[in-house]
Short mmCIF file of C-alpha atoms in Angstrom, two decimals:
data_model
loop_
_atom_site.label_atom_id
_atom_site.label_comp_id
_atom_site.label_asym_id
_atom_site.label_seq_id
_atom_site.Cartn_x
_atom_site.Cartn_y
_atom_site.Cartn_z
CA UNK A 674 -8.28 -36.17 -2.60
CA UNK A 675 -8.25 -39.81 -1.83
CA UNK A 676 -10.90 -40.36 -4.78
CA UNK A 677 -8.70 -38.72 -7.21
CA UNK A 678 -6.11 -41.21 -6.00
CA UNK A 679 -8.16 -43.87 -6.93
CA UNK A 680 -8.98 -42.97 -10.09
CA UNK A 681 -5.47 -42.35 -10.75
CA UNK A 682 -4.63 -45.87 -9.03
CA UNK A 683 -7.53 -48.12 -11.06
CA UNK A 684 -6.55 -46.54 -14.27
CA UNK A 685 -3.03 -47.22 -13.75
CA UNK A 686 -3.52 -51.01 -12.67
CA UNK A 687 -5.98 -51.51 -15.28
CA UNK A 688 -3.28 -50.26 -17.90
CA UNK A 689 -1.23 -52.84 -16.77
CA UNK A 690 1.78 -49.98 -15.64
CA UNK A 691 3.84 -50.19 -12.25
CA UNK A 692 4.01 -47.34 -10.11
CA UNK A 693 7.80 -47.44 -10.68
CA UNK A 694 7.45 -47.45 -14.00
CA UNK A 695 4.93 -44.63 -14.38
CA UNK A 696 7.31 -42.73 -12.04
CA UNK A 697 10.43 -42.82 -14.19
CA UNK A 698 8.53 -41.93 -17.32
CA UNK A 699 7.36 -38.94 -15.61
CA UNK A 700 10.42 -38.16 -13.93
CA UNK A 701 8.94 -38.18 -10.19
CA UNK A 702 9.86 -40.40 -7.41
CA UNK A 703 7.47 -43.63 -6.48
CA UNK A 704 6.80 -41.95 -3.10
CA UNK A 705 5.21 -38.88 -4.73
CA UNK A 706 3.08 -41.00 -6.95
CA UNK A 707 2.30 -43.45 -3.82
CA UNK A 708 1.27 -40.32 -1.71
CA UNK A 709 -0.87 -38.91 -4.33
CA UNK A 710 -2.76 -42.65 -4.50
CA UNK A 711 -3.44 -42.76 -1.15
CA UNK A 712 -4.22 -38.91 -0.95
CA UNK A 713 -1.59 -37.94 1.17
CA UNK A 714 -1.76 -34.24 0.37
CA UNK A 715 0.18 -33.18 3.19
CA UNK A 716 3.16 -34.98 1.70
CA UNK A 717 3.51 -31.91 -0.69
CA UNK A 718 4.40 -28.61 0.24
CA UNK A 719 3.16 -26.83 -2.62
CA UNK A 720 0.00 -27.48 -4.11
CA UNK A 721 1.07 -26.45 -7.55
CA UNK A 722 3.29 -28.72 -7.32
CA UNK A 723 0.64 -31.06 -6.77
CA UNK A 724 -2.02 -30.36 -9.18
CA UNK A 725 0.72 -29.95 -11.92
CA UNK A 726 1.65 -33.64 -10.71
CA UNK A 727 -1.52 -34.64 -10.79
CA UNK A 728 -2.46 -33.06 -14.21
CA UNK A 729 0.88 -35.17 -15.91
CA UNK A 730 0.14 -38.11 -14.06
CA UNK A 731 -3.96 -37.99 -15.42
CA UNK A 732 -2.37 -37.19 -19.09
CA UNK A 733 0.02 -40.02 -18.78
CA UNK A 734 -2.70 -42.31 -18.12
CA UNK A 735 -5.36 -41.12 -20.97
CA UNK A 736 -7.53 -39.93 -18.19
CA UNK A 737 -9.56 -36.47 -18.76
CA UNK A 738 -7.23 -34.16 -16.90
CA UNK A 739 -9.55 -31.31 -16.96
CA UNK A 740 -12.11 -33.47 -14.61
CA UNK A 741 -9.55 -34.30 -12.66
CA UNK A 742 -8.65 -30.87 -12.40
CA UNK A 743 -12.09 -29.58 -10.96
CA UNK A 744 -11.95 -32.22 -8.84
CA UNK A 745 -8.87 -31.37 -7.23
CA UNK A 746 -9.67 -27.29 -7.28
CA UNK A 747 -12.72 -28.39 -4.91
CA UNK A 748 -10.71 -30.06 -2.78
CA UNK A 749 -8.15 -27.37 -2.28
CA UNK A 750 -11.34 -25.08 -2.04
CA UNK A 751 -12.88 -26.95 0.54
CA UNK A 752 -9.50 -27.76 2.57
CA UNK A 753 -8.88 -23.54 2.61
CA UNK A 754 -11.60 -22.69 3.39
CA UNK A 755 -12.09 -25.24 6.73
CA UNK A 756 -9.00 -23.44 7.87
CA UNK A 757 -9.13 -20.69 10.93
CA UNK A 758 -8.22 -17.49 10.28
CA UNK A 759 -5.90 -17.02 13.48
CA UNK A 760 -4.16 -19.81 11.38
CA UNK A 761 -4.04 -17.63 8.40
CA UNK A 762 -2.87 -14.34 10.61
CA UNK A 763 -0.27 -16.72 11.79
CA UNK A 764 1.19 -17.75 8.59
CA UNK A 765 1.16 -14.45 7.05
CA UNK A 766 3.53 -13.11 10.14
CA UNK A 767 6.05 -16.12 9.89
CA UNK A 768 5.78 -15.26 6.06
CA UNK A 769 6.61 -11.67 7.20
CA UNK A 770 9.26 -12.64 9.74
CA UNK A 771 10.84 -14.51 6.57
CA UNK A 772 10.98 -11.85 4.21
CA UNK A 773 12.86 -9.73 6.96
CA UNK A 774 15.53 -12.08 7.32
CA UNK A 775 16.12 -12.59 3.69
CA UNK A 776 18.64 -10.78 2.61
CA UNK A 777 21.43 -10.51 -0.22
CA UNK A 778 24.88 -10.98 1.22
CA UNK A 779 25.62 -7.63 -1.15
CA UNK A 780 22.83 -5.55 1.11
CA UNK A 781 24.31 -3.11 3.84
CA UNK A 782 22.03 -3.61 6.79
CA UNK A 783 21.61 -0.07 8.70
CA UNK A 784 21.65 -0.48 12.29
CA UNK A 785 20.29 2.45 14.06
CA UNK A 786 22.72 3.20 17.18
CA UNK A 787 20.66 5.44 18.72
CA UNK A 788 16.69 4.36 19.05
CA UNK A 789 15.78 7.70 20.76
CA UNK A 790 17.92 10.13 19.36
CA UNK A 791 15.02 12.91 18.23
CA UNK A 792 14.57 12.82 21.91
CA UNK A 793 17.76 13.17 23.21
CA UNK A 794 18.48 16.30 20.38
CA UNK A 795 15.44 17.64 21.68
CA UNK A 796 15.83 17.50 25.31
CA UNK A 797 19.14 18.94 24.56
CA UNK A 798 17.57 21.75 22.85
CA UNK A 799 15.68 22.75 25.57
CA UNK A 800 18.61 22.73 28.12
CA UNK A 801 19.96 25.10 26.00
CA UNK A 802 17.79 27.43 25.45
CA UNK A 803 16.64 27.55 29.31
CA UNK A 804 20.10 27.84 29.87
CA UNK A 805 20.28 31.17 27.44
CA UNK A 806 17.34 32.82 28.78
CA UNK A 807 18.95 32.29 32.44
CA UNK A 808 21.95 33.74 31.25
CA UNK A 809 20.36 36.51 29.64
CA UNK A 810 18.13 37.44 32.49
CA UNK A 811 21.33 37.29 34.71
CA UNK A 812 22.93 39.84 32.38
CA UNK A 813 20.07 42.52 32.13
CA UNK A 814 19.81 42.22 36.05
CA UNK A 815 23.42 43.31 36.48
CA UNK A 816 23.34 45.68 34.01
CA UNK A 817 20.43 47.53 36.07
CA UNK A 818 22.99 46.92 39.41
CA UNK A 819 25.30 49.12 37.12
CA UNK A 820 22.83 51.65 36.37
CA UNK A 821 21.27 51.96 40.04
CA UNK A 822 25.43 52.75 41.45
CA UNK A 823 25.70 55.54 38.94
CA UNK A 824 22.58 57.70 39.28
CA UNK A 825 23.62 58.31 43.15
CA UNK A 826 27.07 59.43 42.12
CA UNK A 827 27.27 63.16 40.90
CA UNK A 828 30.10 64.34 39.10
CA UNK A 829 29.62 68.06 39.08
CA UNK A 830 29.25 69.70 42.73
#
């Protein structure tokens, strides 16, 4: 990065063009152009952003862009690929966490009230059908009470 700087730097300075200058004909800010002279690529967030800069500023200057280009892809090659991967997990959950807490003001959020409520219906399921086989058992067992009285009383002597 810092040798695309330079290139960037020497052809500016041998044009004879201030940084401020270049700048306001591209419609950046000196700092940006600074940064991407010394190689500060952590000064960018996006590195679109940067290569697109980077790209305008090489045109600007008569430079071949396309070398540039290449030069910079390697870079961002070799940069990405130097970096862990528990780094990578880790940015892909905050990226995650992000997307859940984007939301349009227009969006009803549903907020479940009840976490375990297939248990609870089911628990009170089976309460109720022990509760119906108790009862049920209760009946028939009275029911044979009833019968046992009657076959000891005659009617007819």
């Amino acid at each position: 990065m810092k040798e695309i700087g330079q290139q960037l730097a020497e052809a500016r300075d041998s044009m004879g063009v201030t940084l401020d200058e270049a700048a306001t004909d591209l419609k950046l800010k000196p700092s940006q152009l600074e940064n991407i002279e010394a190689g500060n690529r952590s000064a960018f967030k996006d590195v679109f952003e940067l290569k697109q800069i980077i790209r305008d500023y090489a045109k600007y200057l008569s430079l071949e862009y396309e070398k540039l280009e290449d030069d910079f892809n390697e870079f961002v090659f070799e940069y990405t690929s130097k970096i862990p991967l528990e780094e990578i997990a880790k940015a892909n959950e905050e990226m995650k966490e992000k997307e859940r807490d984007i939301v349009s003001p227009y969006t009803i959020e549903h907020k479940r009230k009840f976490k375990h409520l297939k248990y609870v219906i089911l628990i009170a399921i089976i309460i109720i059908a022990i509760i119906t086989i108790l009862v049920i058992n209760n009946i028939k067992e009275k029911r044979e009470v009833e019968s046992v009285h009657f076959t000891d009383f005659t009617i007819w002597e």
